[in-house]
Amino acid sequence: SQNLFDLLFPNAHEGWAFGLDGVILKTRNGEQWEIAHRNGASLNSVTRHHLFGSAYFDGRLWAVGERGAVIVSEMGKGAWQKADIKSPPLSLNGIDFGPDGFGLMVGNRGLILRTLDGGKSWHRLTLHSQGAGKGLSRSQ
């Protein structure tokens, strides 16, 4: 069994679970799950970190986690890649996107990263209070 931290269902047919040591599980029906990744077997070393949050936007799956880990996959392609994001090595605990491409990542020590272009570029926001961001949501 695996410790899991987040679930993502980008549509009614596919689901993903993310967890300890970079484990990623996939389902097509919600009943049977298969291991899509475990312990660096099919991804580069950044995904050996715990994965705490996930999101879907514009055909891409995103997962964030320990020590600034950010990975992305094109829906239906199966391959996960390390995202090219300049982030300090702080844990990222949540990610979300709005329908217009606005997105946020939150993490430890008040870390907030923002995108206005669907994840092509990310910029750090300054927060005047320090804390561990655990999650986020955007009202529509």
Coordinates of C-alpha atoms in Angstrom, one line a residue:
S1 CA 0.0 0.0 0.0
Q2 CA 1.1 3.6 -0.6
N3 CA 0.5 6.8 1.3
L4 CA -1.4 9.1 -1.0
F5 CA -1.8 12.9 -0.7
D6 CA -3.9 14.1 -3.6
L7 CA -6.4 12.9 -6.2
L8 CA -7.1 14.4 -9.7
F9 CA -9.9 13.5 -12.1
P10 CA -9.5 15.7 -15.2
N11 CA -12.5 14.0 -16.8
A12 CA -15.1 11.3 -16.1
H13 CA -12.8 8.5 -17.4
E14 CA -9.3 9.0 -16.0
G15 CA -8.0 9.6 -12.5
W16 CA -4.7 10.1 -10.9
A17 CA -3.4 9.7 -7.3
F18 CA -0.1 11.2 -6.0
G19 CA 1.9 10.4 -3.0
L20 CA 4.9 9.3 -1.0
D21 CA 8.2 9.1 -2.7
G22 CA 6.8 10.3 -6.0
V23 CA 4.3 7.5 -6.5
I24 CA 1.7 8.1 -9.2
L25 CA -1.3 5.8 -9.6
K26 CA -3.7 5.9 -12.6
T27 CA -7.3 4.6 -13.0
R28 CA -9.6 4.5 -16.0
N29 CA -12.7 3.4 -14.0
G30 CA -12.1 4.4 -10.4
E31 CA -12.1 0.8 -9.2
Q32 CA -8.8 -0.6 -10.5
W33 CA -5.6 1.4 -10.1
E34 CA -2.2 0.8 -11.7
I35 CA 1.2 2.3 -10.8
A36 CA 2.1 4.9 -13.4
H37 CA 5.3 5.8 -11.5
R38 CA 7.2 4.6 -8.4
N39 CA 10.6 5.5 -7.0
G40 CA 12.1 7.1 -10.1
A41 CA 11.4 4.1 -12.3
S42 CA 10.0 6.1 -15.2
L43 CA 10.7 9.7 -14.2
N44 CA 13.7 11.7 -13.5
S45 CA 15.0 12.0 -9.9
V46 CA 12.9 15.1 -8.9
T47 CA 9.8 12.8 -8.8
R48 CA 11.3 10.7 -6.0
H49 CA 10.1 13.5 -3.7
H50 CA 6.6 13.3 -2.1
L51 CA 3.9 14.8 -4.4
F52 CA 1.3 16.8 -2.4
G53 CA -0.9 18.6 -5.0
S54 CA -2.1 18.3 -8.5
A55 CA -4.1 20.2 -11.2
Y56 CA -5.2 19.9 -14.8
F57 CA -5.2 22.7 -17.3
D58 CA -5.4 22.7 -21.1
G59 CA -4.5 19.1 -21.7
R60 CA -1.7 19.0 -19.2
L61 CA -1.5 17.3 -15.8
W62 CA 0.6 19.0 -13.1
A63 CA 1.9 17.7 -9.8
V64 CA 3.8 19.6 -7.1
G65 CA 5.6 18.4 -4.0
E66 CA 8.6 18.2 -1.7
R67 CA 11.7 20.4 -2.2
G68 CA 10.1 22.4 -5.1
A69 CA 9.2 19.4 -7.2
V70 CA 7.0 20.3 -10.2
I71 CA 6.3 17.7 -12.9
V72 CA 4.0 17.9 -15.9
S73 CA 2.5 15.4 -18.4
E74 CA 0.5 15.8 -21.6
M75 CA -2.8 14.1 -21.1
G76 CA -2.9 10.7 -22.8
K77 CA 0.9 10.6 -23.5
G78 CA 2.0 9.0 -20.2
A79 CA 5.4 10.6 -20.0
W80 CA 6.1 12.9 -17.1
Q81 CA 8.7 15.7 -17.3
K82 CA 10.3 18.0 -14.8
A83 CA 8.8 21.5 -15.4
D84 CA 11.3 24.2 -16.0
I85 CA 10.3 26.5 -13.1
K86 CA 12.7 28.7 -11.1
S87 CA 11.5 27.9 -7.5
P88 CA 13.4 27.8 -4.2
P89 CA 13.8 24.3 -2.8
L90 CA 10.7 24.7 -0.5
S91 CA 7.9 22.2 -0.5
L92 CA 5.0 23.0 -2.8
N93 CA 1.7 21.9 -1.3
G94 CA -1.0 22.9 -3.8
I95 CA -1.6 24.0 -7.3
D96 CA -4.7 25.2 -9.1
F97 CA -5.7 26.8 -12.4
G98 CA -8.6 28.9 -13.5
P99 CA -10.2 28.5 -16.9
D100 CA -8.4 31.6 -18.2
G101 CA -4.9 30.2 -17.6
F102 CA -4.4 32.0 -14.3
G103 CA -2.7 29.6 -11.9
L104 CA -1.2 29.5 -8.4
M105 CA 1.2 27.2 -6.5
V106 CA 1.5 27.5 -2.7
G107 CA 4.2 26.2 -0.5
N108 CA 6.1 26.4 2.8
R109 CA 7.3 29.7 4.2
G110 CA 4.6 31.6 2.4
L111 CA 5.8 30.7 -1.0
I112 CA 3.3 31.6 -3.8
L113 CA 4.0 31.2 -7.5
R114 CA 1.7 32.7 -10.1
T115 CA 1.2 32.1 -13.8
L116 CA -1.0 34.2 -16.2
D117 CA -0.3 32.0 -19.3
G118 CA -1.4 28.5 -18.3
G119 CA 2.0 27.5 -16.8
K120 CA 4.4 28.6 -19.5
S121 CA 6.0 31.1 -17.0
W122 CA 5.8 31.3 -13.2
H123 CA 6.6 34.3 -11.0
R124 CA 7.1 34.4 -7.3
L125 CA 4.7 36.7 -5.3
T126 CA 5.8 38.5 -2.2
L127 CA 3.7 37.6 0.9
H128 CA 4.1 39.7 4.0
S129 CA 3.3 37.0 6.5
Q130 CA 5.1 33.7 6.6
G131 CA 3.4 30.3 6.9
A132 CA 2.9 27.0 5.2
G133 CA 0.4 27.2 2.4
K134 CA -1.5 23.9 2.5
G135 CA -4.0 24.3 -0.3
L136 CA -6.0 26.7 -2.4
S137 CA -9.0 27.1 -4.6
R138 CA -10.3 29.8 -6.9
S139 CA -14.0 30.7 -7.0
Q140 CA -15.4 30.9 -10.5

